[in-house]
Short mmCIF file of N, CA, C and O in Angstrom, two decimals:
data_model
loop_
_atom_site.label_atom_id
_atom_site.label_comp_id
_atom_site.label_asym_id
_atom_site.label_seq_id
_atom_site.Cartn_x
_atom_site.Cartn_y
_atom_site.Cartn_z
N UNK A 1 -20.11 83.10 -34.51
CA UNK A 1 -19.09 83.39 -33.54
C UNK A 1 -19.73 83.38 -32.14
O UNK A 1 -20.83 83.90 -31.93
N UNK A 2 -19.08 82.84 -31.32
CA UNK A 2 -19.15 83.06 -30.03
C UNK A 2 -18.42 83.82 -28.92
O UNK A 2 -17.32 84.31 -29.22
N UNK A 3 -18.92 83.99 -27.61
CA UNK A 3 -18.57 84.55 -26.65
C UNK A 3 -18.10 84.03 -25.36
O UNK A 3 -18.93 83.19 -25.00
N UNK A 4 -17.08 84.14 -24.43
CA UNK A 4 -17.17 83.22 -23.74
C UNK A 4 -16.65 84.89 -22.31
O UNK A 4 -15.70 85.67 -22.25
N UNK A 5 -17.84 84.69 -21.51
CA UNK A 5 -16.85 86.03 -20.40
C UNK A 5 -17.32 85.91 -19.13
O UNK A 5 -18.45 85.61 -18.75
N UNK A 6 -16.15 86.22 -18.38
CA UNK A 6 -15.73 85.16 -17.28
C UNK A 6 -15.24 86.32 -16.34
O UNK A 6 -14.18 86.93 -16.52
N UNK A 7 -16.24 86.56 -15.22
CA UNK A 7 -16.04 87.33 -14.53
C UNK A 7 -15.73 87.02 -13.02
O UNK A 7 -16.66 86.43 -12.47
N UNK A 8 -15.06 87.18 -12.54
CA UNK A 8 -14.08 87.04 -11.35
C UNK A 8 -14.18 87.97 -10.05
O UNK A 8 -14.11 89.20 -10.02
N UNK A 9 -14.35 87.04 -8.91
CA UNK A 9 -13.60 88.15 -7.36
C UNK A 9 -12.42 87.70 -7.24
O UNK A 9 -12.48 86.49 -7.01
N UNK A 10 -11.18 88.15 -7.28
CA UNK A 10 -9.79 87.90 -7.06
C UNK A 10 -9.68 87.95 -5.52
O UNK A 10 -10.22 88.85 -4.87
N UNK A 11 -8.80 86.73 -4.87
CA UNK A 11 -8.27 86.32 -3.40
C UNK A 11 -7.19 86.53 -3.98
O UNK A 11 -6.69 86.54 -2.85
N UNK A 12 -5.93 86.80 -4.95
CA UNK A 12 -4.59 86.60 -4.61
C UNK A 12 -4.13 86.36 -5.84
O UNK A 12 -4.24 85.26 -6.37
N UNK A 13 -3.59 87.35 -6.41
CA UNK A 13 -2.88 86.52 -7.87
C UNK A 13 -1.29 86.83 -7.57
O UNK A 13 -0.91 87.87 -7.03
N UNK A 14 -0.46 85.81 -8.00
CA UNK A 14 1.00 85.85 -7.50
C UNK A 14 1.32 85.31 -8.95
O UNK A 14 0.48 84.78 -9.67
N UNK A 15 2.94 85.55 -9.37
CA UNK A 15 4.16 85.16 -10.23
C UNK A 15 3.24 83.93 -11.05
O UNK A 15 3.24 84.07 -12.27
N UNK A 16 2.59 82.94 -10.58
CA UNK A 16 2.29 81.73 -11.38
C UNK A 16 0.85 81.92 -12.16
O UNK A 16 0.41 81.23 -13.08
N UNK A 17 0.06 83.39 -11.34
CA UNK A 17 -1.11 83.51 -11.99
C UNK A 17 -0.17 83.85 -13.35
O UNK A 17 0.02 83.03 -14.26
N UNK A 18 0.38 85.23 -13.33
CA UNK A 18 1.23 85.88 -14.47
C UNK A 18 1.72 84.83 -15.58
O UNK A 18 1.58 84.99 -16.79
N UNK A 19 2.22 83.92 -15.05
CA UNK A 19 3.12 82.99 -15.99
C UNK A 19 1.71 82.21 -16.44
O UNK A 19 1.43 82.47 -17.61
N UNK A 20 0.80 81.36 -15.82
CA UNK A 20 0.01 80.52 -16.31
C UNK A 20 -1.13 81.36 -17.21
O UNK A 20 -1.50 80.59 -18.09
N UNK A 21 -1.96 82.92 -17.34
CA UNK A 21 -2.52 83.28 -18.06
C UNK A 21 -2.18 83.73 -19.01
O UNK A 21 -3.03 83.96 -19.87
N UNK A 22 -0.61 84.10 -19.27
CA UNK A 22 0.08 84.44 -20.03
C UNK A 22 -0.14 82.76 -21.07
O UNK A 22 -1.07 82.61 -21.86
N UNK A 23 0.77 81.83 -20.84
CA UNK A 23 0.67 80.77 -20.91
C UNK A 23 -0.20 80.60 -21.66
O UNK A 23 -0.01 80.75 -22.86
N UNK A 24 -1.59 80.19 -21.09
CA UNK A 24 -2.98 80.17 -21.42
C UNK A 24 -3.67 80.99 -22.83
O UNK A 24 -4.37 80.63 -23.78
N UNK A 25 -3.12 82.13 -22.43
CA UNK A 25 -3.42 83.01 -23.69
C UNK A 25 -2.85 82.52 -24.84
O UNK A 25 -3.56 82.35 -25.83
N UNK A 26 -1.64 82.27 -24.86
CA UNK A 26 -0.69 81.54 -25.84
C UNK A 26 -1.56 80.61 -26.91
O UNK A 26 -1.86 80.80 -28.09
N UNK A 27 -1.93 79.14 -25.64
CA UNK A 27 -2.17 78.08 -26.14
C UNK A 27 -3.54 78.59 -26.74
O UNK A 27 -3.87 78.04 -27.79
N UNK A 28 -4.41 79.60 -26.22
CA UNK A 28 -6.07 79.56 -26.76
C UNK A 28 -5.99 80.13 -28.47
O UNK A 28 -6.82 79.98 -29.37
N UNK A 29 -4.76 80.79 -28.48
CA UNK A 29 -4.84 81.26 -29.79
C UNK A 29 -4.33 80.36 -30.77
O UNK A 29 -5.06 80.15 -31.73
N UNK A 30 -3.12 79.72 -30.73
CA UNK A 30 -2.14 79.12 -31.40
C UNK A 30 -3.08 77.33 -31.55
O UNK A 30 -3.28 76.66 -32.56
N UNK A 31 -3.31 77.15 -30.63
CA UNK A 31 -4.34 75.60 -30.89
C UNK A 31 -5.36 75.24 -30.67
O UNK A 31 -5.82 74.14 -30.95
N UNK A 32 -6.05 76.37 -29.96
CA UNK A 32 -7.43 76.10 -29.93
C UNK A 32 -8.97 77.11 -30.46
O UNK A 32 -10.16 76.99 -30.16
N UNK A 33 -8.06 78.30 -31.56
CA UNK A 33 -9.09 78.68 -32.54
C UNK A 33 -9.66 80.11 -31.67
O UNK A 33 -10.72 80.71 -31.85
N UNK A 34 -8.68 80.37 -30.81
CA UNK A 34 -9.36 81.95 -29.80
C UNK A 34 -8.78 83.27 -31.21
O UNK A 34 -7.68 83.64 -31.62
N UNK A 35 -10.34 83.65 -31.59
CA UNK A 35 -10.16 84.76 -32.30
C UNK A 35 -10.31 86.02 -31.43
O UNK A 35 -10.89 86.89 -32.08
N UNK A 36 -10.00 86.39 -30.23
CA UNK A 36 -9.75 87.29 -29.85
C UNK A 36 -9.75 87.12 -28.11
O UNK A 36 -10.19 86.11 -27.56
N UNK A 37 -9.25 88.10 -27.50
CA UNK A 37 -9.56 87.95 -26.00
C UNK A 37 -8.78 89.36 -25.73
O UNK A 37 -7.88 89.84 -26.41
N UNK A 38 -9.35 89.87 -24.58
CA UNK A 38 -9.15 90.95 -23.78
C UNK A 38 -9.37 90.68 -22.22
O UNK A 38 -10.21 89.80 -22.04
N UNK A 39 -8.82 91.23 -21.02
CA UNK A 39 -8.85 90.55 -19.84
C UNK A 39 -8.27 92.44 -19.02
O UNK A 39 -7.51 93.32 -19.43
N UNK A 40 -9.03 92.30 -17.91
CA UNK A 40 -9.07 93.38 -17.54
C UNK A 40 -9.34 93.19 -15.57
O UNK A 40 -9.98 92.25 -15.11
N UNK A 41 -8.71 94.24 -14.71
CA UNK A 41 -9.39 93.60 -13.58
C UNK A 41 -8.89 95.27 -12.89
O UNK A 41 -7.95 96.02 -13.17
N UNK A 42 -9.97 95.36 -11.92
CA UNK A 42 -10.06 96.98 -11.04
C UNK A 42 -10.32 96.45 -9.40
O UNK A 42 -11.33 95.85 -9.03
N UNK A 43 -9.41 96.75 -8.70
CA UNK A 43 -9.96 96.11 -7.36
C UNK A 43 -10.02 94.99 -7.17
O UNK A 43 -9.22 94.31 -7.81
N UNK A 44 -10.54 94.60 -6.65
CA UNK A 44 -11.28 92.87 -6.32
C UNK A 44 -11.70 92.11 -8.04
O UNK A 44 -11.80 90.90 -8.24
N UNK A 45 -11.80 92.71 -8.63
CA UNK A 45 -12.83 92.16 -9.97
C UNK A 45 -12.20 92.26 -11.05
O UNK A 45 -11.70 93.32 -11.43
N UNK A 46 -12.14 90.63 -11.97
CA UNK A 46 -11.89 90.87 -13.06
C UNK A 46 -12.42 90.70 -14.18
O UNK A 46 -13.55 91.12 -13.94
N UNK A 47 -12.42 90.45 -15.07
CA UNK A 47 -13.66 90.46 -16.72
C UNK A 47 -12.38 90.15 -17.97
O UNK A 47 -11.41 90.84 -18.29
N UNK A 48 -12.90 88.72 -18.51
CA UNK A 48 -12.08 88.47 -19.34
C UNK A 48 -13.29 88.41 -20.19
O UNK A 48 -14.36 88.18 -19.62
N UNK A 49 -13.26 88.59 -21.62
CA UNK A 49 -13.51 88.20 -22.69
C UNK A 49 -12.75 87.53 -23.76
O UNK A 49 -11.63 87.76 -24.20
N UNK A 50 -13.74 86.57 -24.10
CA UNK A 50 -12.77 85.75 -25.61
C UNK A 50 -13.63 85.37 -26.49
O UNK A 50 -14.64 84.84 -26.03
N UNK A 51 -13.54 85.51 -28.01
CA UNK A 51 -14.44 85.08 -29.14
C UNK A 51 -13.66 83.83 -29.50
O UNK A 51 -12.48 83.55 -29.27
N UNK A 52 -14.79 83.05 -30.24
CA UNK A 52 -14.20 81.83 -30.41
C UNK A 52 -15.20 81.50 -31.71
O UNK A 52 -16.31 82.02 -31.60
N UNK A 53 -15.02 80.90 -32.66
CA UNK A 53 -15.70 80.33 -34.22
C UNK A 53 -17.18 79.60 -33.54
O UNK A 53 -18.34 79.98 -33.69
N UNK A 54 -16.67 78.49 -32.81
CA UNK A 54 -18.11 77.53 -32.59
C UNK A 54 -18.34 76.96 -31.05
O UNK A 54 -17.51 77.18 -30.16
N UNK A 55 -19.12 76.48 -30.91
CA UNK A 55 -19.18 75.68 -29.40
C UNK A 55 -18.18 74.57 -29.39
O UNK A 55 -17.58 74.36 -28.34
N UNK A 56 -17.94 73.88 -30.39
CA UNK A 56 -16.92 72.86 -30.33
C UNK A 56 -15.49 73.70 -29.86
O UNK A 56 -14.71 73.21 -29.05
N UNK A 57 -15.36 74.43 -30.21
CA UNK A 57 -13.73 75.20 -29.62
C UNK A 57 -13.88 75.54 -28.29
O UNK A 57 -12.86 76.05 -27.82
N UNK A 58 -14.49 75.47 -27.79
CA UNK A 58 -14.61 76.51 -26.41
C UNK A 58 -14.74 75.21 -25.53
O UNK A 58 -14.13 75.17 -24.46
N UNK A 59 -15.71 73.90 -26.04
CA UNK A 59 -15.67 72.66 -25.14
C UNK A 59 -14.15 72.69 -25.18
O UNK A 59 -13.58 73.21 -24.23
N UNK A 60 -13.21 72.02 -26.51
CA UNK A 60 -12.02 71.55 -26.77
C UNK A 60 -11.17 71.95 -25.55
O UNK A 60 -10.66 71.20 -24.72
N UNK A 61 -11.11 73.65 -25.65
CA UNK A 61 -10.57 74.16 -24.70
C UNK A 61 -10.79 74.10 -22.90
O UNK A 61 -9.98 73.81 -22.02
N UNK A 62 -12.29 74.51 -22.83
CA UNK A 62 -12.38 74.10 -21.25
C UNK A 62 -11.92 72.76 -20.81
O UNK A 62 -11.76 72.61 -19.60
N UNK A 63 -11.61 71.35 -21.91
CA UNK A 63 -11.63 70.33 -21.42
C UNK A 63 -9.79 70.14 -21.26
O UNK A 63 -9.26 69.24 -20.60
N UNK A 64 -9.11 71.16 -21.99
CA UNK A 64 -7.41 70.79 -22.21
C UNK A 64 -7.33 71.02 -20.97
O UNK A 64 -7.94 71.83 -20.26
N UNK A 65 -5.93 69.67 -20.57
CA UNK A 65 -5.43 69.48 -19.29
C UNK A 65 -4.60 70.89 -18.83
O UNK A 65 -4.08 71.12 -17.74
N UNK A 66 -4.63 71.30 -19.41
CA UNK A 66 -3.61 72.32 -18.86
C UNK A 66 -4.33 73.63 -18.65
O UNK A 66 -3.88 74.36 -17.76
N UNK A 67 -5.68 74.13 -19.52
CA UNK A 67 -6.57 74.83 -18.87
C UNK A 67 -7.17 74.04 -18.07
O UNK A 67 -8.01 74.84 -17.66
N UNK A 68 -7.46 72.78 -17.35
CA UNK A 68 -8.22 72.24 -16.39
C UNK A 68 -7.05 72.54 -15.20
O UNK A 68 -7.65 72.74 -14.15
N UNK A 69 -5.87 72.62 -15.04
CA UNK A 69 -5.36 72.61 -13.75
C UNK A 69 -4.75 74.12 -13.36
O UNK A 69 -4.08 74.53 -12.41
N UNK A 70 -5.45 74.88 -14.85
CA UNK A 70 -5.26 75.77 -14.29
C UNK A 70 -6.64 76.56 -13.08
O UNK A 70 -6.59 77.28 -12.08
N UNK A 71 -7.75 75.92 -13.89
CA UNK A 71 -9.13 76.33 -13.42
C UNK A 71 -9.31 75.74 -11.77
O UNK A 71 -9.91 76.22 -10.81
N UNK A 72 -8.38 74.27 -11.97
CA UNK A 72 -8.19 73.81 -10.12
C UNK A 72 -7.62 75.17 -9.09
O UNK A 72 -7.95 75.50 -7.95
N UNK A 73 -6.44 75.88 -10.23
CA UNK A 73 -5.47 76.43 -9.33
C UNK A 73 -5.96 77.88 -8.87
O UNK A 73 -5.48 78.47 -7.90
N UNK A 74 -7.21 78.52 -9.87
CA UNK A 74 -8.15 79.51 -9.68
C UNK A 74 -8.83 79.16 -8.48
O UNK A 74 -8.92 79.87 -7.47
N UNK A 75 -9.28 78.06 -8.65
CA UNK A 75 -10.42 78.10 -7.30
C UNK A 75 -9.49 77.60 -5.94
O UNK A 75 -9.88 77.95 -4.82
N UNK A 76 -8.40 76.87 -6.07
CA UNK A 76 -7.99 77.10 -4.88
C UNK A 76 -6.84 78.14 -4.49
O UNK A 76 -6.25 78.08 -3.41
N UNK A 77 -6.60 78.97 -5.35
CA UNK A 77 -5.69 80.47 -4.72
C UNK A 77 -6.32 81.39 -5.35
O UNK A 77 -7.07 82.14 -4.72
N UNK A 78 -6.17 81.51 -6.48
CA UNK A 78 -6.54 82.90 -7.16
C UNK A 78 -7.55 83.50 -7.33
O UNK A 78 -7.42 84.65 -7.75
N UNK A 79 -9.18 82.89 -7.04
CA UNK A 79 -10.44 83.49 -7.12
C UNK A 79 -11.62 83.39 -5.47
O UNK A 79 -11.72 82.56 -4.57
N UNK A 80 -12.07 84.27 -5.68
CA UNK A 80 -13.08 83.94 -4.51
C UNK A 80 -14.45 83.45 -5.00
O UNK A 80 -15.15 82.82 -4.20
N UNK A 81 -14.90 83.67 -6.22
CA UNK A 81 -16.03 83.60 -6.99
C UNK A 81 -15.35 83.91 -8.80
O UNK A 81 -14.55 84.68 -9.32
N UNK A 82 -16.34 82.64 -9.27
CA UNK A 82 -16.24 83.20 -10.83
C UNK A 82 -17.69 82.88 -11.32
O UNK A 82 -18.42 82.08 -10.74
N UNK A 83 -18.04 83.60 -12.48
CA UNK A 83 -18.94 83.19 -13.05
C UNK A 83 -18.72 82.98 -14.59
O UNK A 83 -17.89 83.83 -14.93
N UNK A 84 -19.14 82.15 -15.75
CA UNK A 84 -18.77 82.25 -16.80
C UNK A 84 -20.26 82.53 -17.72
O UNK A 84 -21.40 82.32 -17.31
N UNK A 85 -19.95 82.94 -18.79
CA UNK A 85 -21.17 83.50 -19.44
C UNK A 85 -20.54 82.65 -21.23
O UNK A 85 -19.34 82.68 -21.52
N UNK A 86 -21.46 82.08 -22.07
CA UNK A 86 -21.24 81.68 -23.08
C UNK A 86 -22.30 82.13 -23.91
O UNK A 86 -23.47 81.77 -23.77
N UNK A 87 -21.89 82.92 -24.77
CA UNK A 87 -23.11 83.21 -25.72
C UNK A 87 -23.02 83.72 -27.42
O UNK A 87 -22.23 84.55 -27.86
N UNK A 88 -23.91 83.07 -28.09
CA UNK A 88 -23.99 83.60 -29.46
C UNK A 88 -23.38 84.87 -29.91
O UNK A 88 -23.23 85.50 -28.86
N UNK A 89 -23.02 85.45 -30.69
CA UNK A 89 -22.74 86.52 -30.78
C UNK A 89 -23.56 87.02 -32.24
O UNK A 89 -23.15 86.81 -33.39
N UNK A 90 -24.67 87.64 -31.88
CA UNK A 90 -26.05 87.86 -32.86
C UNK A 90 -25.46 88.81 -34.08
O UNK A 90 -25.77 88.50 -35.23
N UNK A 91 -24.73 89.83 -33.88
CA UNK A 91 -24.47 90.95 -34.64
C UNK A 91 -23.19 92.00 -33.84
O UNK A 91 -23.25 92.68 -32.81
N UNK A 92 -22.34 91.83 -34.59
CA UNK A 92 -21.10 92.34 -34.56
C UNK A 92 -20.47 93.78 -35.66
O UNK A 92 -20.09 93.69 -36.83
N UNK A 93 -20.51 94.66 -35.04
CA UNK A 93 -19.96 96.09 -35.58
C UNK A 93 -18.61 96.65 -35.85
O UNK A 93 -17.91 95.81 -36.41
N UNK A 94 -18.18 97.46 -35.71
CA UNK A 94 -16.89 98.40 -35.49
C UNK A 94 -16.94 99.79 -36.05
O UNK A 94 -17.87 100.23 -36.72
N UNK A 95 -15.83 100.49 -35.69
CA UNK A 95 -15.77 101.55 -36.37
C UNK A 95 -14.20 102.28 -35.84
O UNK A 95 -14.29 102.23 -34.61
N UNK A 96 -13.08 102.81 -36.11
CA UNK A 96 -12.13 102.95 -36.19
C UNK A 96 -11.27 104.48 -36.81
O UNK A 96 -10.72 104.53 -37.91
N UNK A 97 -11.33 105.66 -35.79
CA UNK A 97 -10.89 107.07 -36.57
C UNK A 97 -9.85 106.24 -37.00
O UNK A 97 -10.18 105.56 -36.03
N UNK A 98 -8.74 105.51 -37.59
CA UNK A 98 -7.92 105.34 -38.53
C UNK A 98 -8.09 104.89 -39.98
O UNK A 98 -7.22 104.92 -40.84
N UNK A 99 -9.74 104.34 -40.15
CA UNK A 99 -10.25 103.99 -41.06
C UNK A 99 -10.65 102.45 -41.37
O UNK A 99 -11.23 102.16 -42.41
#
């Protein structure tokens, strides 16, 4: 399993950020193999995480046209800086008071 986390300075998120990550989230699960994601942002800064099976899913995805114009539409309204981080995921835990 892999990791893919993508940390952000936000310039401006408006109605189309909402609709297109919404969107986005949709398609990463339903066709392109996203076993999980969480997305979070405080101030200026945001931090998405997403697991994904292999490196082939995560190319598939960065390369779909519709995550590519969304990544245009990040850098020219919605971000001031991003950085992305891709990595193995060595050893994975949990634990759960519901059992």
């Amino acid at each position: 399993m892999y990791v893919v986390v993508f940390r952000a300075r936000i310039r401006a998120f408006d109605h189309a950020y909402s609709t297109t990550a919404a969107r986005l989230r949709e398609l990463a699960f339903s066709d392109f193999g996203c076993l999980g994601f969480t997305a979070t942002s405080e101030g200026d800064q945001e931090i998405a995480v997403s697991y994904w099976p292999d490196v082939e899913h995560i190319v598939r995805w960065k390369k779909h046209l519709e995550h590519q114009a969304a990544q245009h539409q990040g850098r020219a309204a919605w971000y001031r800086e991003y950085q992305v981080d891709v990595a193995k995921v060595e050893r994975s835990y949990a634990w759960s008071l519901d059992g």
